[in-house]
Amino acid sequence: MIWQESEPGGDVRALLEAARDHDGRPGIEAGEPLPREFRGGLHLLARHDGELVAYAHLDLDGDAFGNQIAEAIVHPGHRRRGYGDALVQEVLDRTASKLRIWSHGDHPAAARIAAKHGLSRVRELLKMRLDRTTELPQPKWPDGVTTRTFEPGRDEDEMVAVNKKAFDWHPEQGRLTADEVRETERESWFDPEGFFLAIKAGRIAGFHWTKVHPGDIGEVYVVGVDPDAQGGGLGRALTLEGLHHLRDKGLGDTILYVESDNAPAVAVYTRLGFTVVETDVAYQR
């Protein structure tokens, strides 16, 4: 196994694409940069007879709570041969004491490896799906709220300030920067017409950023509400605004990701008809 700081090449992309085709994750798309969880940091490559069979990414900056974050993936054609176990051991040997390793899809094999290395299940990220045939009510907006779509070059800083307040509890989302939003604006999937802002007293009170995936799958990408504007149904209204937009585009089902312990959000999505279809798990030393 070899650690490297340089960005991974085509063989890593090919391995990630093979995992995506087999597991449904990670969310790597043709022609787009690698997802953020595979950029920067350190990259661990495991080869057998010259072929890349396993890969791990280590985010040295980590999350908002000081945890370094690792992603470890074995090529679907080389599983059940001990590569995952060896990959995790190498990551553990390389990192500081606070480390979280993700298992996408909550695989039993990952649970066995985690138990072997004394890792505890500390976080669950739910993937929820809304069937395209589910009827949706119209949004009901609190008094004094108007809506408009996001304007690149105007709204980044204020949107990020609201995001920081809305997600000050979140390990990753609350660290979003205006520069990262501007960087995302350059990606082919970005569509300001699918980025909705709720305005109250001339200021952004909340937002719903939608995304469209290949295969005509819509996503509730991020819904954020300023804590000072919570409690009046603004989050539900914003969610419905984005869902109707995705429906109007003629898309199929809609997905979203939500923390399992975010009970208010899970309740809102469940009442709208979303159901849990997959669980990602973070294990921690």
CSV table of C-alpha atoms in Angstrom, one decimal:
chain,number,residue,atom,x,y,z
A,1,MET,CA,0.0,0.0,0.0
A,2,ILE,CA,1.2,3.5,-0.9
A,3,TRP,CA,0.2,6.9,0.5
A,4,GLN,CA,0.3,9.9,-1.7
A,5,GLU,CA,-0.6,13.6,-1.5
A,6,SER,CA,-1.1,14.1,-5.2
A,7,GLU,CA,-4.6,13.9,-6.6
A,8,PRO,CA,-5.7,10.4,-7.7
A,9,GLY,CA,-5.6,9.5,-11.3
A,10,GLY,CA,-7.9,7.6,-13.7
A,11,ASP,CA,-7.5,4.3,-11.9
A,12,VAL,CA,-9.0,5.7,-8.7
A,13,ARG,CA,-11.9,7.1,-10.7
A,14,ALA,CA,-12.4,3.8,-12.4
A,15,LEU,CA,-12.5,2.0,-9.0
A,16,LEU,CA,-15.0,4.6,-7.6
A,17,GLU,CA,-17.2,4.2,-10.7
A,18,ALA,CA,-17.1,0.4,-10.3
A,19,ALA,CA,-18.2,0.8,-6.7
A,20,ARG,CA,-20.9,3.2,-7.7
A,21,ASP,CA,-22.3,0.8,-10.3
A,22,HIS,CA,-22.2,-2.1,-7.8
A,23,ASP,CA,-23.3,-0.3,-4.6
A,24,GLY,CA,-25.0,2.9,-5.8
A,25,ARG,CA,-22.3,5.0,-4.1
A,26,PRO,CA,-20.2,7.1,-4.1
A,27,GLY,CA,-22.0,9.8,-6.1
A,28,ILE,CA,-19.4,10.2,-8.8
A,29,GLU,CA,-20.6,11.6,-12.2
A,30,ALA,CA,-19.0,11.5,-15.6
A,31,GLY,CA,-17.2,14.6,-16.6
A,32,GLU,CA,-17.5,16.1,-13.1
A,33,PRO,CA,-14.7,16.5,-10.5
A,34,LEU,CA,-14.4,13.9,-7.9
A,35,PRO,CA,-16.8,14.5,-5.0
A,36,ARG,CA,-15.5,16.7,-2.2
A,37,GLU,CA,-14.9,13.7,0.1
A,38,PHE,CA,-12.1,12.5,-2.3
A,39,ARG,CA,-10.3,15.8,-2.8
A,40,GLY,CA,-7.2,17.0,-1.1
A,41,GLY,CA,-5.8,15.2,2.0
A,42,LEU,CA,-4.0,11.9,1.6
A,43,HIS,CA,-4.8,9.0,-0.7
A,44,LEU,CA,-4.0,5.4,0.0
A,45,LEU,CA,-3.7,3.0,-2.9
A,46,ALA,CA,-3.6,-0.8,-2.6
A,47,ARG,CA,-2.5,-2.7,-5.7
A,48,HIS,CA,-2.3,-6.4,-6.5
A,49,ASP,CA,-0.3,-7.5,-9.6
A,50,GLY,CA,-0.3,-3.9,-10.7
A,51,GLU,CA,-4.1,-3.5,-10.5
A,52,LEU,CA,-5.7,-1.0,-8.1
A,53,VAL,CA,-7.9,-3.2,-5.8
A,54,ALA,CA,-8.6,-0.8,-2.9
A,55,TYR,CA,-8.5,2.9,-2.1
A,56,ALA,CA,-8.9,5.1,0.9
A,57,HIS,CA,-9.0,8.9,1.3
A,58,LEU,CA,-8.0,10.6,4.5
A,59,ASP,CA,-9.3,14.2,5.2
A,60,LEU,CA,-6.7,15.6,7.5
A,61,ASP,CA,-8.6,18.8,8.2
A,62,GLY,CA,-11.6,16.7,9.3
A,63,ASP,CA,-14.9,17.9,10.5
A,64,ALA,CA,-16.0,20.7,12.8
A,65,PHE,CA,-15.5,18.6,15.9
A,66,GLY,CA,-11.8,17.7,15.2
A,67,ASN,CA,-12.4,14.2,13.7
A,68,GLN,CA,-10.3,13.2,10.8
A,69,ILE,CA,-12.5,11.6,8.2
A,70,ALA,CA,-11.7,8.5,6.1
A,71,GLU,CA,-13.4,6.9,3.1
A,72,ALA,CA,-12.3,3.3,2.4
A,73,ILE,CA,-13.5,1.4,-0.7
A,74,VAL,CA,-12.6,-2.0,-2.1
A,75,HIS,CA,-13.2,-2.8,-5.8
A,76,PRO,CA,-16.3,-5.0,-6.1
A,77,GLY,CA,-14.3,-7.6,-8.0
A,78,HIS,CA,-11.7,-7.9,-5.2
A,79,ARG,CA,-13.9,-8.1,-2.1
A,80,ARG,CA,-13.8,-10.9,0.6
A,81,ARG,CA,-10.0,-11.1,0.3
A,82,GLY,CA,-8.9,-9.1,3.3
A,83,TYR,CA,-8.2,-5.8,1.5
A,84,GLY,CA,-10.8,-3.9,3.4
A,85,ASP,CA,-9.4,-5.0,6.7
A,86,ALA,CA,-5.9,-4.2,5.7
A,87,LEU,CA,-7.0,-0.8,4.3
A,88,VAL,CA,-8.7,0.2,7.6
A,89,GLN,CA,-5.6,-1.0,9.6
A,90,GLU,CA,-3.3,1.2,7.5
A,91,VAL,CA,-5.6,4.2,8.0
A,92,LEU,CA,-5.8,3.7,11.7
A,93,ASP,CA,-2.0,3.4,11.9
A,94,ARG,CA,-1.6,6.7,10.0
A,95,THR,CA,-4.1,8.9,11.8
A,96,ALA,CA,-4.5,10.8,15.1
A,97,SER,CA,-6.7,9.5,17.8
A,98,LYS,CA,-10.0,11.1,16.6
A,99,LEU,CA,-11.0,9.4,13.4
A,100,ARG,CA,-14.2,8.5,11.7
A,101,ILE,CA,-14.5,6.0,8.9
A,102,TRP,CA,-17.6,5.9,6.7
A,103,SER,CA,-19.4,2.8,5.5
A,104,HIS,CA,-21.8,3.6,2.7
A,105,GLY,CA,-24.8,1.3,2.7
A,106,ASP,CA,-24.2,-0.1,6.2
A,107,HIS,CA,-22.5,-3.3,4.8
A,108,PRO,CA,-22.3,-6.2,7.3
A,109,ALA,CA,-18.6,-6.7,6.2
A,110,ALA,CA,-17.9,-3.2,7.3
A,111,ALA,CA,-19.5,-3.8,10.6
A,112,ARG,CA,-17.4,-6.9,11.1
A,113,ILE,CA,-14.2,-4.9,10.3
A,114,ALA,CA,-15.2,-2.1,12.6
A,115,ALA,CA,-15.8,-4.5,15.5
A,116,LYS,CA,-12.5,-6.2,14.9
A,117,HIS,CA,-10.7,-2.8,15.2
A,118,GLY,CA,-12.7,-1.6,18.1
A,119,LEU,CA,-14.6,1.1,16.2
A,120,SER,CA,-18.0,2.3,17.5
A,121,ARG,CA,-21.0,3.2,15.4
A,122,VAL,CA,-21.5,6.9,16.1
A,123,ARG,CA,-23.4,8.4,13.2
A,124,GLU,CA,-26.1,7.4,10.7
A,125,LEU,CA,-26.9,9.3,7.5
A,126,LEU,CA,-30.3,8.2,6.1
A,127,LYS,CA,-31.0,8.2,2.3
A,128,MET,CA,-34.7,8.8,1.8
A,129,ARG,CA,-36.7,8.6,-1.4
A,130,LEU,CA,-40.0,10.1,-2.6
A,131,ASP,CA,-41.9,8.2,-5.3
A,132,ARG,CA,-42.7,10.3,-8.3
A,133,THR,CA,-46.4,9.5,-7.9
A,134,THR,CA,-46.8,10.8,-4.4
A,135,GLU,CA,-49.2,13.8,-4.2
A,136,LEU,CA,-47.7,17.0,-2.9
A,137,PRO,CA,-49.5,19.9,-1.1
A,138,GLN,CA,-48.8,23.4,-2.1
A,139,PRO,CA,-46.4,25.4,0.2
A,140,LYS,CA,-47.9,27.6,2.8
A,141,TRP,CA,-45.6,30.6,3.6
A,142,PRO,CA,-45.4,32.3,6.9
A,143,ASP,CA,-46.6,35.9,7.0
A,144,GLY,CA,-44.1,38.4,5.6
A,145,VAL,CA,-42.1,35.8,3.6
A,146,THR,CA,-41.5,36.1,-0.1
A,147,THR,CA,-39.4,33.9,-2.4
A,148,ARG,CA,-37.0,34.3,-5.2
A,149,THR,CA,-34.2,32.2,-6.8
A,150,PHE,CA,-30.5,32.5,-6.0
A,151,GLU,CA,-28.5,35.1,-7.9
A,152,PRO,CA,-24.8,34.1,-8.4
A,153,GLY,CA,-22.5,37.0,-7.5
A,154,ARG,CA,-25.0,38.5,-5.1
A,155,ASP,CA,-26.2,35.9,-2.6
A,156,GLU,CA,-23.3,33.7,-1.7
A,157,ASP,CA,-22.1,35.5,1.5
A,158,GLU,CA,-25.6,35.9,3.0
A,159,MET,CA,-26.7,32.4,2.1
A,160,VAL,CA,-23.5,31.0,3.7
A,161,ALA,CA,-24.1,33.1,6.9
A,162,VAL,CA,-27.6,31.6,7.2
A,163,ASN,CA,-26.2,28.1,6.5
A,164,LYS,CA,-23.7,28.5,9.2
A,165,LYS,CA,-26.4,29.4,11.8
A,166,ALA,CA,-28.7,26.7,10.6
A,167,PHE,CA,-26.1,24.0,10.7
A,168,ASP,CA,-23.8,25.0,13.6
A,169,TRP,CA,-24.4,21.5,15.0
A,170,HIS,CA,-23.4,19.7,11.9
A,171,PRO,CA,-19.9,18.2,11.4
A,172,GLU,CA,-19.6,19.3,7.8
A,173,GLN,CA,-22.4,21.4,6.5
A,174,GLY,CA,-21.9,24.3,8.8
A,175,ARG,CA,-18.3,24.8,7.5
A,176,LEU,CA,-19.5,25.6,4.0
A,177,THR,CA,-17.8,28.7,2.6
A,178,ALA,CA,-18.8,31.3,0.0
A,179,ASP,CA,-15.8,30.3,-2.1
A,180,GLU,CA,-17.0,26.7,-2.1
A,181,VAL,CA,-20.4,27.8,-3.3
A,182,ARG,CA,-18.8,29.8,-6.1
A,183,GLU,CA,-16.7,26.7,-7.0
A,184,THR,CA,-19.9,24.6,-7.1
A,185,GLU,CA,-21.5,27.2,-9.4
A,186,ARG,CA,-19.0,26.2,-12.1
A,187,GLU,CA,-20.1,22.6,-12.0
A,188,SER,CA,-22.4,21.5,-14.8
A,189,TRP,CA,-25.3,20.4,-12.6
A,190,PHE,CA,-25.6,23.8,-10.8
A,191,ASP,CA,-28.8,25.6,-11.7
A,192,PRO,CA,-29.7,28.8,-9.9
A,193,GLU,CA,-33.4,28.4,-11.0
A,194,GLY,CA,-33.5,25.4,-8.7
A,195,PHE,CA,-32.0,27.3,-5.7
A,196,PHE,CA,-34.8,28.9,-3.7
A,197,LEU,CA,-34.5,31.7,-1.2
A,198,ALA,CA,-37.1,32.7,1.4
A,199,ILE,CA,-36.9,36.5,2.1
A,200,LYS,CA,-38.2,38.2,5.2
A,201,ALA,CA,-37.6,41.8,6.0
A,202,GLY,CA,-35.2,42.1,3.1
A,203,ARG,CA,-33.0,39.3,4.4
A,204,ILE,CA,-32.5,35.6,3.5
A,205,ALA,CA,-34.4,33.6,6.2
A,206,GLY,CA,-33.9,30.2,4.6
A,207,PHE,CA,-33.1,28.4,1.4
A,208,HIS,CA,-33.7,25.1,-0.5
A,209,TRP,CA,-30.9,24.1,-2.9
A,210,THR,CA,-32.0,21.3,-5.3
A,211,LYS,CA,-29.9,19.1,-7.5
A,212,VAL,CA,-30.6,16.9,-10.6
A,213,HIS,CA,-28.7,13.7,-11.1
A,214,PRO,CA,-28.2,11.7,-14.3
A,215,GLY,CA,-31.2,9.4,-14.8
A,216,ASP,CA,-33.6,12.3,-14.0
A,217,ILE,CA,-33.3,11.8,-10.3
A,218,GLY,CA,-34.0,15.0,-8.3
A,219,GLU,CA,-32.4,15.7,-4.9
A,220,VAL,CA,-33.3,17.9,-1.9
A,221,TYR,CA,-29.7,18.9,-1.7
A,222,VAL,CA,-29.8,21.3,1.3
A,223,VAL,CA,-32.6,22.9,3.2
A,224,GLY,CA,-31.5,25.5,5.7
A,225,VAL,CA,-33.6,27.9,7.9
A,226,ASP,CA,-32.2,30.7,10.0
A,227,PRO,CA,-32.9,29.6,13.7
A,228,ASP,CA,-34.6,33.1,14.2
A,229,ALA,CA,-37.1,32.1,11.5
A,230,GLN,CA,-37.9,28.6,12.7
A,231,GLY,CA,-41.2,27.4,14.1
A,232,GLY,CA,-43.6,28.8,11.5
A,233,GLY,CA,-43.4,26.1,8.9
A,234,LEU,CA,-40.8,27.8,6.7
A,235,GLY,CA,-38.7,24.7,6.3
A,236,ARG,CA,-41.7,22.6,5.1
A,237,ALA,CA,-42.7,25.4,2.7
A,238,LEU,CA,-39.2,25.6,1.3
A,239,THR,CA,-39.0,21.9,0.9
A,240,LEU,CA,-42.3,21.8,-1.0
A,241,GLU,CA,-41.2,24.7,-3.2
A,242,GLY,CA,-38.2,22.7,-4.4
A,243,LEU,CA,-40.1,19.5,-4.7
A,244,HIS,CA,-42.7,21.1,-7.0
A,245,HIS,CA,-39.8,22.6,-9.1
A,246,LEU,CA,-38.3,19.1,-9.5
A,247,ARG,CA,-41.7,17.7,-10.5
A,248,ASP,CA,-42.3,20.5,-13.0
A,249,LYS,CA,-39.0,19.5,-14.7
A,250,GLY,CA,-40.6,16.1,-15.4
A,251,LEU,CA,-38.1,14.2,-13.2
A,252,GLY,CA,-38.6,10.8,-11.6
A,253,ASP,CA,-38.2,10.1,-7.9
A,254,THR,CA,-36.5,12.5,-5.5
A,255,ILE,CA,-33.9,11.6,-2.9
A,256,LEU,CA,-32.3,13.4,0.1
A,257,TYR,CA,-29.9,12.7,2.8
A,258,VAL,CA,-30.6,13.5,6.5
A,259,GLU,CA,-29.0,12.7,9.8
A,260,SER,CA,-30.9,9.9,11.6
A,261,ASP,CA,-31.0,11.9,14.9
A,262,ASN,CA,-32.4,15.1,13.2
A,263,ALA,CA,-35.9,14.1,14.4
A,264,PRO,CA,-37.7,17.3,13.2
A,265,ALA,CA,-36.4,17.0,9.7
A,266,VAL,CA,-37.0,13.3,9.5
A,267,ALA,CA,-40.6,13.9,10.6
A,268,VAL,CA,-41.2,16.5,8.0
A,269,TYR,CA,-39.8,14.4,5.2
A,270,THR,CA,-41.7,11.3,6.4
A,271,ARG,CA,-45.0,13.2,6.5
A,272,LEU,CA,-44.4,14.3,2.9
A,273,GLY,CA,-44.0,10.7,1.8
A,274,PHE,CA,-40.3,10.1,1.9
A,275,THR,CA,-39.1,6.6,3.1
A,276,VAL,CA,-35.7,5.4,4.2
A,277,VAL,CA,-34.0,3.3,1.5
A,278,GLU,CA,-30.4,3.2,2.7
A,279,THR,CA,-28.3,4.0,5.7
A,280,ASP,CA,-24.7,5.2,5.7
A,281,VAL,CA,-22.7,4.7,9.0
A,282,ALA,CA,-19.7,6.4,10.5
A,283,TYR,CA,-17.5,4.4,12.8
A,284,GLN,CA,-15.2,6.1,15.3
A,285,ARG,CA,-12.1,5.0,17.2
